[in-house]
């Protein structure tokens, strides 16, 4: 077990290193640069652009830029200055002025809260929903769940977010439109918006998996032994049907994390997701790199956790 | 186990090398041989040296000269290769752009944007119409030196006519304005230039906490570096310029009490208020303003707005690093500031209210370094102090108790949220969470909001236009450009497509709020018959039988209302003229980079 | 012993086909059987008909639409649904029904071709990895792990920015296909690799090897046909996913370029108008949802049809 984890960690570091190379390559290939226009979007005189590029070292050869950047990152955990939000370093944008001062209110932790809360909601609602619709296959509860999950999958979260704002804020006046951290009311809509897609997906998967498990021989055997139906379900069917659900959670997280961009944008949540899209359109290279590396790290760690969990649930797997 | 590890290593190495190869391959571009350029410089120096000292034989000089010319030829070849390899990207016939004016002089649009030396236009008319360039430059020259408003405006009108009507380098579409949502509880003042000063605003309900939202992250509170509207909005609350803009575009004193202009119009003497204090208790002196201007022009900072002050004697040289001293900006005493201009400039007084005249505390910057714009460190001479700033999230300002006019400042606390999505900003405003929405609103909702008491339209001089590439196929012909200009029904776009009927359709580039505006006396109005006449003229001259065989490329950037407006333009050109229009719709950074690249290669090689 | 966790990850769809009784059936009768069972499932049949109708409509679009694709009418902009405009008209007065039909070309095209690209890459990759096993498999799966660590949408965004701005619509669509294909082949690769890994130990493969068949022949003739089921199911389920990704890309302005319509693009253009002109968002929204539902029902039906054992406890 220990060697397995160490092994995976070493591999994760290689993966993240490669991601940094790929990201850097892409940024070199994408046309335009961070200084093509001023912060208000007005075109910049080429002369001023040259000078700013020199100031930030962007006139150096790409390989040199990369090495300088990575050296600073690895040895000082310094993501460099933001090229467009010039008052801030990328570290400040991602981790706040002082992370340990108030960790829960830093951008990265706000994104984490949003992601985890919606994740728990999705799993907490999705799995029971899937089990119920499997048990009542082709009956009313199944069809109702099918309808909900199909809508959940097919409505993009930016549309769902606006619909929720129209309903809960502007019509019912129950919840505030935007923000995060001042009251629990601000959390309701973003969490549901982000959680719905994943919930629907998990419900679907659980349904299919439970159905498949119920058809297995060992379930038939268990029933034939005269075990109570409830016992068969709880002891044999459910744990086994959860295995495939757990395995997709890792890859699902990738979609999840990118979902936070849109939800943070719609509800004006000060997390790190909404930085990414503006960073890309602004060509804020160091901020792009910072957000991508954080997302990748989360993804890699999540995959690791999922694998460990998988081993716990499935005794056939040994490390 | 060791075997496994070996495999990881190999796989990692293979993948890294693969990716690095991709990286290297991608970054390679046709590059001008810098070694050759260095050699040329060395040779030239050697030649000059030899010629002046006469210490070298004639043959040696001839040898050097031939080597030099050969190298120059090589560089020329490489450069033309470079330009042909890039010219494929510069295939646009028309592009979209806009300009919001910084101060109230027609020159800030006619010459700053469309002049032959402008970096902000990509029409190449300056290369293709040398005689008109000469005329244009003579006009700008005389306009800049003319202090008589009337005849000055007339001169700008002539220059405008050259760009818009004679060359048809630009097709103006509509004039800008500022559309915002302000709660009916608020008494507000919007000036046509600069950002609103909330110190002049008040609640009619007696409330003292003002909540507003801006639509973009605030990149900087650095007084001299900021140029964008959101940053300026913040800085205008913190810092007072000598003067302020009034709602009618005139100026009135703020940090100053008055100013005098010398008889020849070149020396501005500004008398500062003697009771003003920074928020840390230090008196505001003329030296702080001198420091502000020097810092704006400093060669180390590459500030976008430095050009605004280039009319000050020696400013341009100081900015490019050619001189170390800026003698024309001096503090005569603690409360008297003197600025000397190269020419008499009648509009320079309105710059007194512009952000380029903001003072700065160099001692504070020295003390805190890069962190001087953070709350707690930032020192202001304006009505508010910065108390909180969370990047990407919000800012909080509180009233500055040391402000000289604190008694008249009614809003005690300002809470600014950053809301990037306009639909959210609108919803927050309608839900009563904001008093003033400076973050914009979806254009789709505008027809619903027009006519409500919260919907406020105030002037903001500027023009939304399309530039025409006078070097590209088809648009290199004046008749064809005239046809394009006459075939757009701007009124219909404004009324039916954008549904913003209060907006003014533009034929010229000088906005209606600016002295010199001449309505549709300049440029081309929508006229189908005329358009067809111009088109036929072009087709006859070129021997084109079928208008459908003419394909032009229309470039615009994504976002805002661009898509609906430019799609309408495309549809009108296609249906009215029968030509084929290809639209290229690009995201902003790529858009600018591509246009600029084309500007660098000079529009050649089409 | 180190068990490769990834390799053992078999989703429900993958396990179905492992049931030996399917493998033992003759192929022809399996197809016919499947079809028969599929046709008995009314919901799946209706879904299939809807999908086919949609595909036909996309192909013959100009014949059935009342207006031209980009035909503007500045006198009738932003109209609500009526007899002239079934789904209303947009800001330029273009007929939304017409644009929905034409939009299905892009949306379905992106989804189908994107999925097929992913399938081609994934099947080839997974097949090689699974068939050879050992260190080849190890190396290739390391790469898949690496790709799983990539935040995919971020890379699609960066990829879309690299396509030269004045490329033709066709090239941009191809770019979209490739971008989507490049990031969604991973699941297929794993699925196929898992199948191959377990099947190559089976007797019929050993027999083929003993008879001297080449690896290519074994893969294409023996292993692949037995993996078709799960691949087809994966395909039907990934298509609606890609329709959604296209709309997400349009939201950030990286989808197909206007005036070419796509459902995602129309949704991204119209969603802000939900309060004033709901039909702008509803029309593409309903089109997307219906298509998703159809593909889901069809996929479910196909799954059931392919595996009669999967009927649960009815």
PDB file of C-alpha atoms in Angstrom, chain A residues 21 35 53 91 121 129 208 210 296:
ATOM      1  CA  UNK A  21       5.325  21.792 -20.564  1.00  0.00           C
ATOM      2  CA  UNK A  35       0.268  43.408 -23.743  1.00  0.00           C
ATOM      3  CA  UNK A  53       7.486  42.492 -22.860  1.00  0.00           C
ATOM      4  CA  UNK A  91       0.118  33.676  -5.699  1.00  0.00           C
ATOM      5  CA  UNK A 121     -24.877  16.956  -2.932  1.00  0.00           C
ATOM      6  CA  UNK A 129     -31.915   8.379  -7.009  1.00  0.00           C
ATOM      7  CA  UNK A 208     -27.220   0.892 -14.695  1.00  0.00           C
ATOM      8  CA  UNK A 210     -27.403  -1.728  -9.768  1.00  0.00           C
ATOM      9  CA  UNK A 296      -4.236  19.422 -12.601  1.00  0.00           C
TER      10      UNK A 296
END
